[in-house]
Amino acid sequence: APFVWVEPARRVPFNQTRPLKTPKATMRVLVVDDEPTAQKVMQLFLSRSGYTPIIHSDGQKVLEMAQSDDPPPIIVLDWMMPGADGLTICKALRTAKLKARPYIFMLSSKTSRDDVAAALDAGADDYVTKPFHINELQARLRVAKRTIEYQQELLHQIADNEALHQRNSLLD
């Protein structure tokens, strides 16, 4: 029988190997930045961090994607962009009727406390300054992912409770 290398020091007959596990779908992150270099950095960073990056330079595209049937759960907005800036887009996302509430990062080279406060008041969930520290942004993304997973779990529990309530009302 042919052999498969499992570890460098151990060979296992092919018929005794376990089937490969299908990789879990990774969480999608929409990045909106008009700078091509920043787009490439975020694309590489997110891919290597285990996320599926979606890169756009058009702020209007964010609203379209957020209102789609399968919106990205995490959105990273650059503050300073031509046309609609990140702050304006963030406010629009928070006032829009969306099926799911995205976790929004504001990413900016602005570092004043007033700017951070303005972004958070506009509806951003977190604020990260450029240039960002890799470990810090990875940790903040894990917080976002946990928050989204908790939100999804609560939505499932609400749906289950509503279904139980409907069944119980039929029994009355």
PDB file of C-alpha atoms in Angstrom:
ATOM      1  CA  ALA A   1       0.000   0.000   0.000  1.00  0.00           C
ATOM      2  CA  PRO A   2       1.248   3.543  -0.687  1.00  0.00           C
ATOM      3  CA  PHE A   3       2.496   5.505   2.308  1.00  0.00           C
ATOM      4  CA  VAL A   4       1.629   8.981   3.520  1.00  0.00           C
ATOM      5  CA  TRP A   5       4.023  11.083   5.535  1.00  0.00           C
ATOM      6  CA  VAL A   6       2.245  12.038   8.747  1.00  0.00           C
ATOM      7  CA  GLU A   7       5.288  13.305  10.618  1.00  0.00           C
ATOM      8  CA  PRO A   8       8.868  13.477   9.419  1.00  0.00           C
ATOM      9  CA  ALA A   9       9.831  10.427  11.480  1.00  0.00           C
ATOM     10  CA  ARG A  10       6.761   8.245  10.938  1.00  0.00           C
ATOM     11  CA  ARG A  11       5.143   6.685   7.874  1.00  0.00           C
ATOM     12  CA  VAL A  12       1.584   5.382   7.965  1.00  0.00           C
ATOM     13  CA  PRO A  13      -0.063   3.208   5.309  1.00  0.00           C
ATOM     14  CA  PHE A  14      -2.473   5.301   3.254  1.00  0.00           C
ATOM     15  CA  ASN A  15      -5.461   3.120   4.156  1.00  0.00           C
ATOM     16  CA  GLN A  16      -4.855   3.813   7.887  1.00  0.00           C
ATOM     17  CA  THR A  17      -4.918   7.600   7.654  1.00  0.00           C
ATOM     18  CA  ARG A  18      -7.897   9.610   8.800  1.00  0.00           C
ATOM     19  CA  PRO A  19      -9.780  11.666   6.246  1.00  0.00           C
ATOM     20  CA  LEU A  20      -8.764  15.288   6.124  1.00  0.00           C
ATOM     21  CA  LYS A  21     -10.983  17.593   8.118  1.00  0.00           C
ATOM     22  CA  THR A  22     -12.793  20.220   6.130  1.00  0.00           C
ATOM     23  CA  PRO A  23     -11.496  23.597   7.272  1.00  0.00           C
ATOM     24  CA  LYS A  24     -13.981  25.788   9.124  1.00  0.00           C
ATOM     25  CA  ALA A  25     -15.252  28.748   7.208  1.00  0.00           C
ATOM     26  CA  THR A  26     -13.296  31.763   8.317  1.00  0.00           C
ATOM     27  CA  MET A  27     -14.933  34.965   9.445  1.00  0.00           C
ATOM     28  CA  ARG A  28     -15.111  37.594   6.722  1.00  0.00           C
ATOM     29  CA  VAL A  29     -13.739  41.062   7.342  1.00  0.00           C
ATOM     30  CA  LEU A  30     -14.662  43.951   5.062  1.00  0.00           C
ATOM     31  CA  VAL A  31     -11.876  46.538   4.840  1.00  0.00           C
ATOM     32  CA  VAL A  32     -12.612  49.933   3.315  1.00  0.00           C
ATOM     33  CA  ASP A  33      -9.500  51.975   2.603  1.00  0.00           C
ATOM     34  CA  ASP A  34      -8.591  54.101  -0.408  1.00  0.00           C
ATOM     35  CA  GLU A  35      -4.822  53.544  -0.086  1.00  0.00           C
ATOM     36  CA  PRO A  36      -3.574  50.600  -2.217  1.00  0.00           C
ATOM     37  CA  THR A  37      -0.655  49.959   0.156  1.00  0.00           C
ATOM     38  CA  ALA A  38      -2.949  49.853   3.183  1.00  0.00           C
ATOM     39  CA  GLN A  39      -5.263  47.502   1.288  1.00  0.00           C
ATOM     40  CA  LYS A  40      -2.395  45.102   0.569  1.00  0.00           C
ATOM     41  CA  VAL A  41      -1.178  45.240   4.177  1.00  0.00           C
ATOM     42  CA  MET A  42      -4.662  44.462   5.518  1.00  0.00           C
ATOM     43  CA  GLN A  43      -5.220  41.730   2.922  1.00  0.00           C
ATOM     44  CA  LEU A  44      -2.019  39.977   3.962  1.00  0.00           C
ATOM     45  CA  PHE A  45      -2.512  40.592   7.685  1.00  0.00           C
ATOM     46  CA  LEU A  46      -6.076  39.284   7.757  1.00  0.00           C
ATOM     47  CA  SER A  47      -5.312  36.265   5.580  1.00  0.00           C
ATOM     48  CA  ARG A  48      -2.377  35.270   7.768  1.00  0.00           C
ATOM     49  CA  SER A  49      -4.494  35.844  10.883  1.00  0.00           C
ATOM     50  CA  GLY A  50      -7.125  33.351   9.727  1.00  0.00           C
ATOM     51  CA  TYR A  51      -9.791  35.714   8.373  1.00  0.00           C
ATOM     52  CA  THR A  52     -11.240  36.139   4.900  1.00  0.00           C
ATOM     53  CA  PRO A  53     -10.551  39.714   3.811  1.00  0.00           C
ATOM     54  CA  ILE A  54     -12.855  41.610   1.472  1.00  0.00           C
ATOM     55  CA  ILE A  55     -11.155  44.799   0.302  1.00  0.00           C
ATOM     56  CA  HIS A  56     -12.901  47.883  -1.097  1.00  0.00           C
ATOM     57  CA  SER A  57     -12.011  51.515  -1.609  1.00  0.00           C
ATOM     58  CA  ASP A  58     -15.589  52.729  -2.105  1.00  0.00           C
ATOM     59  CA  GLY A  59     -17.533  53.675   1.018  1.00  0.00           C
ATOM     60  CA  GLN A  60     -20.889  53.270  -0.721  1.00  0.00           C
ATOM     61  CA  LYS A  61     -20.070  49.605  -1.340  1.00  0.00           C
ATOM     62  CA  VAL A  62     -20.029  49.093   2.447  1.00  0.00           C
ATOM     63  CA  LEU A  63     -23.680  50.039   2.793  1.00  0.00           C
ATOM     64  CA  GLU A  64     -24.649  47.742  -0.078  1.00  0.00           C
ATOM     65  CA  MET A  65     -22.744  44.811   1.413  1.00  0.00           C
ATOM     66  CA  ALA A  66     -24.064  45.450   4.931  1.00  0.00           C
ATOM     67  CA  GLN A  67     -27.628  45.327   3.591  1.00  0.00           C
ATOM     68  CA  SER A  68     -27.048  42.136   1.572  1.00  0.00           C
ATOM     69  CA  ASP A  69     -28.360  38.685   2.530  1.00  0.00           C
ATOM     70  CA  ASP A  70     -24.930  37.618   3.765  1.00  0.00           C
ATOM     71  CA  PRO A  71     -23.183  40.712   5.181  1.00  0.00           C
ATOM     72  CA  PRO A  72     -19.634  40.584   6.525  1.00  0.00           C
ATOM     73  CA  PRO A  73     -19.749  40.507  10.338  1.00  0.00           C
ATOM     74  CA  ILE A  74     -16.645  42.692  10.824  1.00  0.00           C
ATOM     75  CA  ILE A  75     -16.004  45.994   9.063  1.00  0.00           C
ATOM     76  CA  VAL A  76     -12.761  47.966   9.201  1.00  0.00           C
ATOM     77  CA  LEU A  77     -13.185  51.573   8.071  1.00  0.00           C
ATOM     78  CA  ASP A  78     -10.400  54.011   7.293  1.00  0.00           C
ATOM     79  CA  TRP A  79     -11.398  57.414   8.643  1.00  0.00           C
ATOM     80  CA  MET A  80      -9.923  59.609   5.918  1.00  0.00           C
ATOM     81  CA  MET A  81     -11.147  58.735   2.443  1.00  0.00           C
ATOM     82  CA  PRO A  82     -12.343  60.832  -0.465  1.00  0.00           C
ATOM     83  CA  GLY A  83     -16.095  61.193  -0.733  1.00  0.00           C
ATOM     84  CA  ALA A  84     -17.779  59.561   2.230  1.00  0.00           C
ATOM     85  CA  ASP A  85     -15.258  59.270   5.057  1.00  0.00           C
ATOM     86  CA  GLY A  86     -15.206  56.461   7.604  1.00  0.00           C
ATOM     87  CA  LEU A  87     -17.044  58.492  10.232  1.00  0.00           C
ATOM     88  CA  THR A  88     -19.931  59.219   7.837  1.00  0.00           C
ATOM     89  CA  ILE A  89     -20.100  55.575   6.753  1.00  0.00           C
ATOM     90  CA  CYS A  90     -20.067  54.426  10.375  1.00  0.00           C
ATOM     91  CA  LYS A  91     -22.998  56.707  11.244  1.00  0.00           C
ATOM     92  CA  ALA A  92     -24.899  55.494   8.176  1.00  0.00           C
ATOM     93  CA  LEU A  93     -24.323  51.847   9.163  1.00  0.00           C
ATOM     94  CA  ARG A  94     -25.649  52.478  12.660  1.00  0.00           C
ATOM     95  CA  THR A  95     -28.801  54.212  11.442  1.00  0.00           C
ATOM     96  CA  ALA A  96     -29.534  51.713   8.639  1.00  0.00           C
ATOM     97  CA  LYS A  97     -32.013  48.868   9.139  1.00  0.00           C
ATOM     98  CA  LEU A  98     -29.633  45.917   8.935  1.00  0.00           C
ATOM     99  CA  LYS A  99     -30.353  42.212   9.446  1.00  0.00           C
ATOM    100  CA  ALA A 100     -27.194  41.867  11.529  1.00  0.00           C
ATOM    101  CA  ARG A 101     -25.240  44.489  13.432  1.00  0.00           C
ATOM    102  CA  PRO A 102     -21.626  44.490  12.209  1.00  0.00           C
ATOM    103  CA  TYR A 103     -18.679  44.981  14.538  1.00  0.00           C
ATOM    104  CA  ILE A 104     -17.018  48.164  13.286  1.00  0.00           C
ATOM    105  CA  PHE A 105     -13.360  49.104  13.660  1.00  0.00           C
ATOM    106  CA  MET A 106     -12.281  52.636  12.844  1.00  0.00           C
ATOM    107  CA  LEU A 107      -8.702  52.552  11.586  1.00  0.00           C
ATOM    108  CA  SER A 108      -6.973  55.912  11.408  1.00  0.00           C
ATOM    109  CA  SER A 109      -3.740  57.809  11.741  1.00  0.00           C
ATOM    110  CA  LYS A 110      -5.656  60.299  13.905  1.00  0.00           C
ATOM    111  CA  THR A 111      -4.503  59.830  17.472  1.00  0.00           C
ATOM    112  CA  SER A 112      -6.165  62.545  19.543  1.00  0.00           C
ATOM    113  CA  ARG A 113      -8.565  61.477  22.279  1.00  0.00           C
ATOM    114  CA  ASP A 114     -11.224  63.702  20.745  1.00  0.00           C
ATOM    115  CA  ASP A 115     -10.943  61.795  17.458  1.00  0.00           C
ATOM    116  CA  VAL A 116     -11.224  58.449  19.250  1.00  0.00           C
ATOM    117  CA  ALA A 117     -14.276  59.709  21.138  1.00  0.00           C
ATOM    118  CA  ALA A 118     -15.848  61.016  17.908  1.00  0.00           C
ATOM    119  CA  ALA A 119     -15.428  57.638  16.209  1.00  0.00           C
ATOM    120  CA  LEU A 120     -16.869  55.728  19.154  1.00  0.00           C
ATOM    121  CA  ASP A 121     -19.761  58.195  19.427  1.00  0.00           C
ATOM    122  CA  ALA A 122     -20.430  57.714  15.702  1.00  0.00           C
ATOM    123  CA  GLY A 123     -20.979  54.010  16.372  1.00  0.00           C
ATOM    124  CA  ALA A 124     -17.564  52.386  16.009  1.00  0.00           C
ATOM    125  CA  ASP A 125     -17.041  49.447  18.360  1.00  0.00           C
ATOM    126  CA  ASP A 126     -13.283  49.903  18.443  1.00  0.00           C
ATOM    127  CA  TYR A 127     -10.600  52.327  17.319  1.00  0.00           C
ATOM    128  CA  VAL A 128      -7.149  51.341  16.078  1.00  0.00           C
ATOM    129  CA  THR A 129      -4.414  53.775  15.133  1.00  0.00           C
ATOM    130  CA  LYS A 130      -2.129  53.447  12.120  1.00  0.00           C
ATOM    131  CA  PRO A 131       0.402  52.026  12.067  1.00  0.00           C
ATOM    132  CA  PHE A 132      -1.164  49.214  14.068  1.00  0.00           C
ATOM    133  CA  HIS A 133       0.628  46.648  16.208  1.00  0.00           C
ATOM    134  CA  ILE A 134       0.034  43.138  14.855  1.00  0.00           C
ATOM    135  CA  ASN A 135      -0.541  41.429  18.221  1.00  0.00           C
ATOM    136  CA  GLU A 136      -2.886  44.162  19.390  1.00  0.00           C
ATOM    137  CA  LEU A 137      -5.025  44.106  16.245  1.00  0.00           C
ATOM    138  CA  GLN A 138      -5.155  40.307  16.301  1.00  0.00           C
ATOM    139  CA  ALA A 139      -6.368  40.437  19.915  1.00  0.00           C
ATOM    140  CA  ARG A 140      -8.959  43.089  19.053  1.00  0.00           C
ATOM    141  CA  LEU A 141     -10.182  40.951  16.139  1.00  0.00           C
ATOM    142  CA  ARG A 142     -10.563  38.001  18.513  1.00  0.00           C
ATOM    143  CA  VAL A 143     -12.705  40.223  20.769  1.00  0.00           C
ATOM    144  CA  ALA A 144     -14.814  41.175  17.728  1.00  0.00           C
ATOM    145  CA  LYS A 145     -15.172  37.535  16.733  1.00  0.00           C
ATOM    146  CA  ARG A 146     -16.231  36.516  20.265  1.00  0.00           C
ATOM    147  CA  THR A 147     -18.738  39.361  20.385  1.00  0.00           C
ATOM    148  CA  ILE A 148     -20.244  38.330  17.044  1.00  0.00           C
ATOM    149  CA  GLU A 149     -20.385  34.671  18.087  1.00  0.00           C
ATOM    150  CA  TYR A 150     -22.169  35.657  21.330  1.00  0.00           C
ATOM    151  CA  GLN A 151     -24.598  37.774  19.338  1.00  0.00           C
ATOM    152  CA  GLN A 152     -25.301  34.878  16.942  1.00  0.00           C
ATOM    153  CA  GLU A 153     -25.761  32.476  19.850  1.00  0.00           C
ATOM    154  CA  LEU A 154     -28.265  34.841  21.484  1.00  0.00           C
ATOM    155  CA  LEU A 155     -30.172  35.205  18.219  1.00  0.00           C
ATOM    156  CA  HIS A 156     -30.382  31.397  17.931  1.00  0.00           C
ATOM    157  CA  GLN A 157     -31.599  31.131  21.532  1.00  0.00           C
ATOM    158  CA  ILE A 158     -34.234  33.801  20.893  1.00  0.00           C
ATOM    159  CA  ALA A 159     -35.417  31.939  17.795  1.00  0.00           C
ATOM    160  CA  ASP A 160     -35.551  28.664  19.770  1.00  0.00           C
ATOM    161  CA  ASN A 161     -37.513  30.349  22.571  1.00  0.00           C
ATOM    162  CA  GLU A 162     -39.964  31.855  20.083  1.00  0.00           C
ATOM    163  CA  ALA A 163     -40.474  28.444  18.469  1.00  0.00           C
ATOM    164  CA  LEU A 164     -41.122  26.882  21.900  1.00  0.00           C
ATOM    165  CA  HIS A 165     -43.528  29.684  22.743  1.00  0.00           C
ATOM    166  CA  GLN A 166     -45.455  29.047  19.501  1.00  0.00           C
ATOM    167  CA  ARG A 167     -45.635  25.306  20.234  1.00  0.00           C
ATOM    168  CA  ASN A 168     -46.829  25.965  23.774  1.00  0.00           C
ATOM    169  CA  SER A 169     -49.499  28.390  22.546  1.00  0.00           C
ATOM    170  CA  LEU A 170     -50.819  25.651  20.253  1.00  0.00           C
ATOM    171  CA  LEU A 171     -51.202  23.347  23.261  1.00  0.00           C
ATOM    172  CA  ASP A 172     -53.279  25.880  25.211  1.00  0.00           C
TER     173      ASP A 172
END
